[in-house]
Amino acid sequence: MKKNDIILILTILMISGAGLFVLNMTKSSGSFVQISIDGNVVATYDLSENGTYELSGYHGGYNTLVIKDRKAYFKDADCPDLVCVKSGTIESVGETIVCLPHRVVAEIVNKGEDAEVDTVSQ
Amino acid sequence: MKSKKIALFGLLIALAFVLSYIESLIPVFIAIPGVKLGLTNLVVLIALINFGKKEALFINVIRIILVGLSFGNAYSLLYSLAGGILSFAAMSLLLRKKTFSTLGISVAGGVCHNIGQIVVASFVLETGALVYYLPVLMISGTIAGVLVGILCGEIVKRLPPLND
């Protein structure tokens, strides 16, 4: 190992750390909330439009999704545990709320992201 | 002399191929696409040190195409190619400078591989969202590069000169 190796490694780590920091500071609030029920995407709502939506879950129950001030949350549901309601609001890309009894997943997305992201080079 | 070289190249490509397969068996614990050990970089680095740029690039491209056709798809082949060529360029540049050991060269290779891959993936998917993966991928590339670099240093020390 030479001195330059250490300098190189430290430089890369510092750049990555700075990158992480900046990305965290400027965390992109997503533009859509994507609803999937039982694994199928059933609806995508624009976060910039306030509104209330009734979702019918897998066993016929309901979840009430509210979009307000670019945040999404579940206001009400008839599931037994109400975990989705207690989950609070989501606004940043990748954040999710899951209602297991109704198999409902709400995820914040940016349009253009799709399944191909999962393709990893060997 | 020439036939020995051909045999050695075949051996190195086969080795890289097998390492790619072994690597696909190792589970990755982070849910971020592109995080991996980069064991095949070992072969490329050894070829680079023992033979030279042209030969190492040849081995690298052949193994990427072979691995892409065997285990991947058109997109993963494209990502690998971008990562492989950028990483190769960085490694041969640092090797020529002679102020870095295999450790630093390998780290540069690992990080550049991930950068090249993300850049091409961003173009293919037409999204800037992948930039969020970049810092984490750079860190994972550094760690993988350190491991591969140490391994490579030890192997090169013990190998007889291949290019005689």
Short mmCIF file of C-alpha atoms in Angstrom, two decimals:
data_model
loop_
_atom_site.label_atom_id
_atom_site.label_comp_id
_atom_site.label_asym_id
_atom_site.label_seq_id
_atom_site.Cartn_x
_atom_site.Cartn_y
_atom_site.Cartn_z
CA MET A 1 0.00 0.00 0.00
CA LYS A 2 1.31 3.43 -0.90
CA LYS A 3 0.46 6.84 0.43
CA ASN A 4 -1.37 7.72 -2.77
CA ASP A 5 -3.70 4.75 -2.30
CA ILE A 6 -4.85 6.11 1.03
CA ILE A 7 -5.29 9.60 -0.38
CA LEU A 8 -7.36 8.18 -3.23
CA ILE A 9 -9.57 6.12 -0.93
CA LEU A 10 -10.11 9.00 1.46
CA THR A 11 -10.94 11.35 -1.42
CA ILE A 12 -13.53 8.96 -2.82
CA LEU A 13 -15.08 8.40 0.60
CA MET A 14 -15.21 12.15 1.21
CA ILE A 15 -16.90 12.79 -2.15
CA SER A 16 -19.43 10.02 -1.47
CA GLY A 17 -20.07 11.34 2.01
CA ALA A 18 -20.61 14.84 0.67
CA GLY A 19 -22.88 13.42 -2.01
CA LEU A 20 -24.93 11.53 0.54
CA PHE A 21 -25.21 14.66 2.64
CA VAL A 22 -26.29 16.86 -0.27
CA LEU A 23 -28.80 14.28 -1.52
CA ASN A 24 -30.25 13.99 1.95
CA MET A 25 -30.57 17.74 2.25
CA THR A 26 -32.22 18.08 -1.13
CA LYS A 27 -34.29 14.96 -0.76
CA SER A 28 -36.63 15.03 -3.70
CA SER A 29 -40.20 15.08 -2.71
CA GLY A 30 -41.87 12.66 -5.08
CA SER A 31 -44.42 13.73 -7.59
CA PHE A 32 -46.80 10.78 -7.47
CA VAL A 33 -48.19 8.30 -5.03
CA GLN A 34 -48.58 4.87 -6.53
CA ILE A 35 -51.18 2.51 -5.13
CA SER A 36 -50.87 -1.20 -5.56
CA ILE A 37 -53.29 -3.79 -4.29
CA ASP A 38 -52.21 -7.40 -4.05
CA GLY A 39 -49.08 -6.55 -6.03
CA ASN A 40 -50.83 -4.87 -8.95
CA VAL A 41 -50.53 -1.16 -9.53
CA VAL A 42 -54.09 0.08 -9.59
CA ALA A 43 -53.74 3.83 -9.44
CA THR A 44 -51.26 6.68 -9.48
CA TYR A 45 -52.26 10.00 -7.98
CA ASP A 46 -50.57 13.34 -8.51
CA LEU A 47 -49.21 14.68 -5.22
CA SER A 48 -49.71 18.27 -6.33
CA GLU A 49 -53.46 17.84 -6.34
CA ASN A 50 -55.14 17.69 -2.97
CA GLY A 51 -57.84 15.06 -2.75
CA THR A 52 -59.41 12.15 -0.96
CA TYR A 53 -59.65 8.72 -2.53
CA GLU A 54 -61.50 5.61 -1.46
CA LEU A 55 -59.48 2.47 -2.15
CA SER A 56 -61.12 -0.90 -1.97
CA GLY A 57 -58.68 -3.43 -0.61
CA TYR A 58 -58.16 -7.09 -1.35
CA HIS A 59 -60.96 -8.41 0.88
CA GLY A 60 -63.40 -5.68 0.03
CA GLY A 61 -62.41 -3.41 2.89
CA TYR A 62 -61.66 0.24 2.34
CA ASN A 63 -58.75 2.59 2.93
CA THR A 64 -59.16 6.32 2.64
CA LEU A 65 -56.13 7.96 1.08
CA VAL A 66 -55.71 11.68 1.51
CA ILE A 67 -53.31 13.85 -0.44
CA LYS A 68 -52.70 17.25 1.10
CA ASP A 69 -49.82 19.72 0.71
CA ARG A 70 -47.77 17.22 -1.37
CA LYS A 71 -48.03 14.61 1.38
CA ALA A 72 -50.03 11.41 1.37
CA TYR A 73 -51.53 9.55 4.30
CA PHE A 74 -54.30 7.16 5.16
CA LYS A 75 -57.02 8.93 7.04
CA ASP A 76 -59.24 5.98 7.72
CA ALA A 77 -59.64 2.29 7.04
CA ASP A 78 -61.76 -0.61 8.23
CA CYS A 79 -58.83 -2.95 8.78
CA PRO A 80 -58.43 -4.34 12.31
CA ASP A 81 -55.01 -2.94 13.16
CA LEU A 82 -55.08 0.50 11.47
CA VAL A 83 -51.31 0.38 11.02
CA CYS A 84 -51.69 2.32 7.78
CA VAL A 85 -53.42 5.17 9.57
CA LYS A 86 -50.81 5.23 12.33
CA SER A 87 -47.99 5.25 9.75
CA GLY A 88 -48.31 8.97 9.26
CA THR A 89 -47.47 10.90 6.12
CA ILE A 90 -45.12 10.10 3.25
CA GLU A 91 -43.61 12.58 0.80
CA SER A 92 -40.10 11.53 -0.29
CA VAL A 93 -39.39 9.15 -3.14
CA GLY A 94 -39.29 5.56 -1.92
CA GLU A 95 -41.34 6.06 1.23
CA THR A 96 -44.21 3.64 1.60
CA ILE A 97 -47.25 2.90 3.69
CA VAL A 98 -48.43 -0.68 3.79
CA CYS A 99 -51.79 -2.03 4.83
CA LEU A 100 -51.25 -5.75 5.17
CA PRO A 101 -54.84 -6.92 5.79
CA HIS A 102 -56.04 -5.22 2.59
CA ARG A 103 -52.76 -5.83 0.74
CA VAL A 104 -52.58 -2.15 -0.12
CA VAL A 105 -49.23 -0.46 -0.68
CA ALA A 106 -48.86 3.28 -1.21
CA GLU A 107 -45.45 4.33 -2.48
CA ILE A 108 -44.08 7.72 -3.43
CA VAL A 109 -42.58 7.60 -6.92
CA ASN A 110 -41.13 9.78 -9.58
CA LYS A 111 -42.46 9.06 -13.01
CA GLY A 112 -39.96 7.27 -15.22
CA GLU A 113 -38.75 4.86 -12.59
CA ASP A 114 -39.77 1.38 -13.55
CA ALA A 115 -38.95 -2.25 -13.02
CA GLU A 116 -35.92 -2.18 -15.29
CA VAL A 117 -33.99 -0.47 -12.51
CA ASP A 118 -33.75 -3.89 -10.93
CA THR A 119 -31.67 -5.24 -13.77
CA VAL A 120 -28.21 -5.64 -12.35
CA SER A 121 -25.17 -6.33 -14.45
CA GLN A 122 -23.42 -9.56 -13.66
CA MET B 1 5.47 -18.18 -27.41
CA LYS B 2 2.33 -17.20 -29.24
CA SER B 3 0.42 -20.39 -28.48
CA LYS B 4 1.37 -20.03 -24.84
CA LYS B 5 -0.18 -16.59 -24.84
CA ILE B 6 -3.37 -17.86 -26.47
CA ALA B 7 -3.64 -20.61 -23.88
CA LEU B 8 -3.05 -18.14 -21.04
CA PHE B 9 -5.69 -15.77 -22.37
CA GLY B 10 -8.18 -18.60 -22.63
CA LEU B 11 -7.38 -19.55 -19.07
CA LEU B 12 -7.80 -16.02 -17.79
CA ILE B 13 -11.11 -15.54 -19.61
CA ALA B 14 -12.36 -18.85 -18.21
CA LEU B 15 -11.27 -17.78 -14.74
CA ALA B 16 -13.08 -14.46 -15.05
CA PHE B 17 -16.15 -16.30 -16.30
CA VAL B 18 -16.17 -18.68 -13.34
CA LEU B 19 -15.60 -15.82 -10.89
CA SER B 20 -18.62 -14.01 -12.39
CA TYR B 21 -20.71 -17.08 -11.77
CA ILE B 22 -19.44 -17.53 -8.22
CA GLU B 23 -20.18 -13.89 -7.56
CA SER B 24 -23.77 -14.31 -8.70
CA LEU B 25 -24.14 -16.97 -6.00
CA ILE B 26 -23.04 -14.63 -3.21
CA PRO B 27 -26.09 -12.95 -1.73
CA VAL B 28 -26.09 -9.17 -1.57
CA PHE B 29 -27.46 -7.71 1.61
CA ILE B 30 -28.26 -4.25 0.36
CA ALA B 31 -31.28 -3.60 -1.82
CA ILE B 32 -29.38 -1.41 -4.23
CA PRO B 33 -28.75 -2.60 -7.77
CA GLY B 34 -25.10 -2.75 -8.70
CA VAL B 35 -23.60 -3.53 -5.30
CA LYS B 36 -21.19 -6.40 -5.77
CA LEU B 37 -17.71 -7.62 -5.05
CA GLY B 38 -16.24 -7.36 -8.54
CA LEU B 39 -14.11 -10.49 -8.27
CA THR B 40 -13.62 -10.54 -12.03
CA ASN B 41 -11.73 -7.30 -11.71
CA LEU B 42 -9.00 -9.46 -10.20
CA VAL B 43 -8.41 -11.14 -13.54
CA VAL B 44 -8.46 -7.88 -15.47
CA LEU B 45 -6.00 -6.31 -13.05
CA ILE B 46 -3.65 -9.28 -13.20
CA ALA B 47 -3.79 -9.23 -16.99
CA LEU B 48 -3.14 -5.49 -16.96
CA ILE B 49 -0.08 -5.88 -14.74
CA ASN B 50 1.33 -8.93 -16.49
CA PHE B 51 0.58 -8.23 -20.14
CA GLY B 52 -0.51 -4.69 -20.87
CA LYS B 53 -3.37 -2.51 -21.90
CA LYS B 54 -4.35 -4.06 -25.20
CA GLU B 55 -4.36 -7.60 -23.85
CA ALA B 56 -6.25 -6.72 -20.67
CA LEU B 57 -8.90 -4.78 -22.59
CA PHE B 58 -9.34 -7.73 -24.93
CA ILE B 59 -9.82 -10.15 -22.03
CA ASN B 60 -12.16 -7.72 -20.28
CA VAL B 61 -14.47 -7.17 -23.27
CA ILE B 62 -14.61 -10.87 -24.15
CA ARG B 63 -15.54 -11.86 -20.61
CA ILE B 64 -18.19 -9.12 -20.35
CA ILE B 65 -19.84 -10.31 -23.56
CA LEU B 66 -19.64 -13.96 -22.51
CA VAL B 67 -21.00 -13.31 -19.03
CA GLY B 68 -23.69 -10.96 -20.34
CA LEU B 69 -24.90 -13.54 -22.85
CA SER B 70 -24.83 -16.35 -20.30
CA PHE B 71 -26.27 -14.83 -17.15
CA GLY B 72 -27.69 -11.46 -18.14
CA ASN B 73 -29.76 -9.70 -20.75
CA ALA B 74 -29.20 -6.94 -23.29
CA TYR B 75 -29.41 -4.23 -20.65
CA SER B 76 -27.16 -5.83 -18.10
CA LEU B 77 -24.66 -6.38 -20.91
CA LEU B 78 -24.79 -2.69 -21.74
CA TYR B 79 -24.33 -1.67 -18.10
CA SER B 80 -21.44 -4.06 -17.66
CA LEU B 81 -19.76 -2.88 -20.81
CA ALA B 82 -19.95 0.75 -19.74
CA GLY B 83 -18.73 -0.05 -16.25
CA GLY B 84 -16.03 -2.39 -17.50
CA ILE B 85 -14.58 0.05 -20.00
CA LEU B 86 -14.60 3.06 -17.67
CA SER B 87 -13.06 0.99 -14.90
CA PHE B 88 -10.46 -0.33 -17.31
CA ALA B 89 -9.56 3.18 -18.46
CA ALA B 90 -9.13 4.36 -14.87
CA MET B 91 -7.01 1.37 -13.90
CA SER B 92 -4.65 1.57 -16.85
CA LEU B 93 -4.23 5.30 -16.25
CA LEU B 94 -3.28 4.78 -12.60
CA LEU B 95 -1.03 1.85 -13.44
CA ARG B 96 0.95 4.03 -15.85
CA LYS B 97 1.42 6.69 -13.18
CA LYS B 98 3.31 4.14 -11.06
CA THR B 99 2.48 6.00 -7.85
CA PHE B 100 -0.33 3.68 -6.85
CA SER B 101 -0.19 0.10 -5.64
CA THR B 102 -2.67 -2.56 -6.75
CA LEU B 103 -4.91 -1.44 -3.88
CA GLY B 104 -5.43 2.08 -5.21
CA ILE B 105 -5.73 0.87 -8.80
CA SER B 106 -8.36 -1.66 -7.81
CA VAL B 107 -10.34 0.91 -5.81
CA ALA B 108 -10.35 3.30 -8.76
CA GLY B 109 -11.53 0.44 -10.97
CA GLY B 110 -14.32 -0.59 -8.62
CA VAL B 111 -15.64 2.93 -8.18
CA CYS B 112 -15.44 3.78 -11.89
CA HIS B 113 -17.22 0.55 -12.75
CA ASN B 114 -20.17 1.60 -10.64
CA ILE B 115 -20.14 5.15 -11.99
CA GLY B 116 -20.12 3.98 -15.62
CA GLN B 117 -22.95 1.59 -14.92
CA ILE B 118 -25.14 4.22 -13.27
CA VAL B 119 -24.52 6.76 -16.03
CA VAL B 120 -25.59 4.32 -18.75
CA ALA B 121 -28.54 3.10 -16.68
CA SER B 122 -29.68 6.71 -16.24
CA PHE B 123 -29.67 7.16 -20.02
CA VAL B 124 -31.44 3.87 -20.67
CA LEU B 125 -34.15 4.50 -18.09
CA GLU B 126 -34.28 8.23 -18.83
CA THR B 127 -34.33 9.12 -15.18
CA GLY B 128 -32.10 11.18 -12.96
CA ALA B 129 -33.37 9.34 -9.90
CA LEU B 130 -30.49 6.87 -10.10
CA VAL B 131 -28.10 9.55 -8.90
CA TYR B 132 -29.34 8.72 -5.42
CA TYR B 133 -27.60 5.38 -5.68
CA LEU B 134 -24.29 6.95 -6.64
CA PRO B 135 -22.80 7.81 -3.22
CA VAL B 136 -23.68 4.41 -1.82
CA LEU B 137 -22.37 2.69 -4.94
CA MET B 138 -19.12 4.65 -4.71
CA ILE B 139 -18.65 3.56 -1.11
CA SER B 140 -19.49 -0.05 -1.92
CA GLY B 141 -17.14 0.15 -4.91
CA THR B 142 -14.37 1.40 -2.62
CA ILE B 143 -14.85 -1.44 -0.15
CA ALA B 144 -14.97 -4.03 -2.93
CA GLY B 145 -11.93 -2.41 -4.53
CA VAL B 146 -9.93 -2.62 -1.31
CA LEU B 147 -10.72 -6.33 -0.91
CA VAL B 148 -9.94 -7.15 -4.53
CA GLY B 149 -6.82 -4.96 -4.42
CA ILE B 150 -5.39 -6.76 -1.38
CA LEU B 151 -6.17 -10.11 -2.98
CA CYS B 152 -4.58 -9.02 -6.25
CA GLY B 153 -1.43 -7.76 -4.53
CA GLU B 154 -0.97 -11.09 -2.76
CA ILE B 155 -1.61 -13.08 -5.93
CA VAL B 156 0.77 -11.03 -8.08
CA LYS B 157 3.48 -11.45 -5.44
CA ARG B 158 3.18 -15.24 -5.67
CA LEU B 159 2.61 -15.62 -9.41
CA PRO B 160 5.58 -16.28 -11.64
CA PRO B 161 5.87 -13.70 -14.42
CA LEU B 162 3.28 -14.73 -16.98
CA ASN B 163 4.63 -12.73 -19.86
CA ASP B 164 7.98 -14.34 -20.73
#
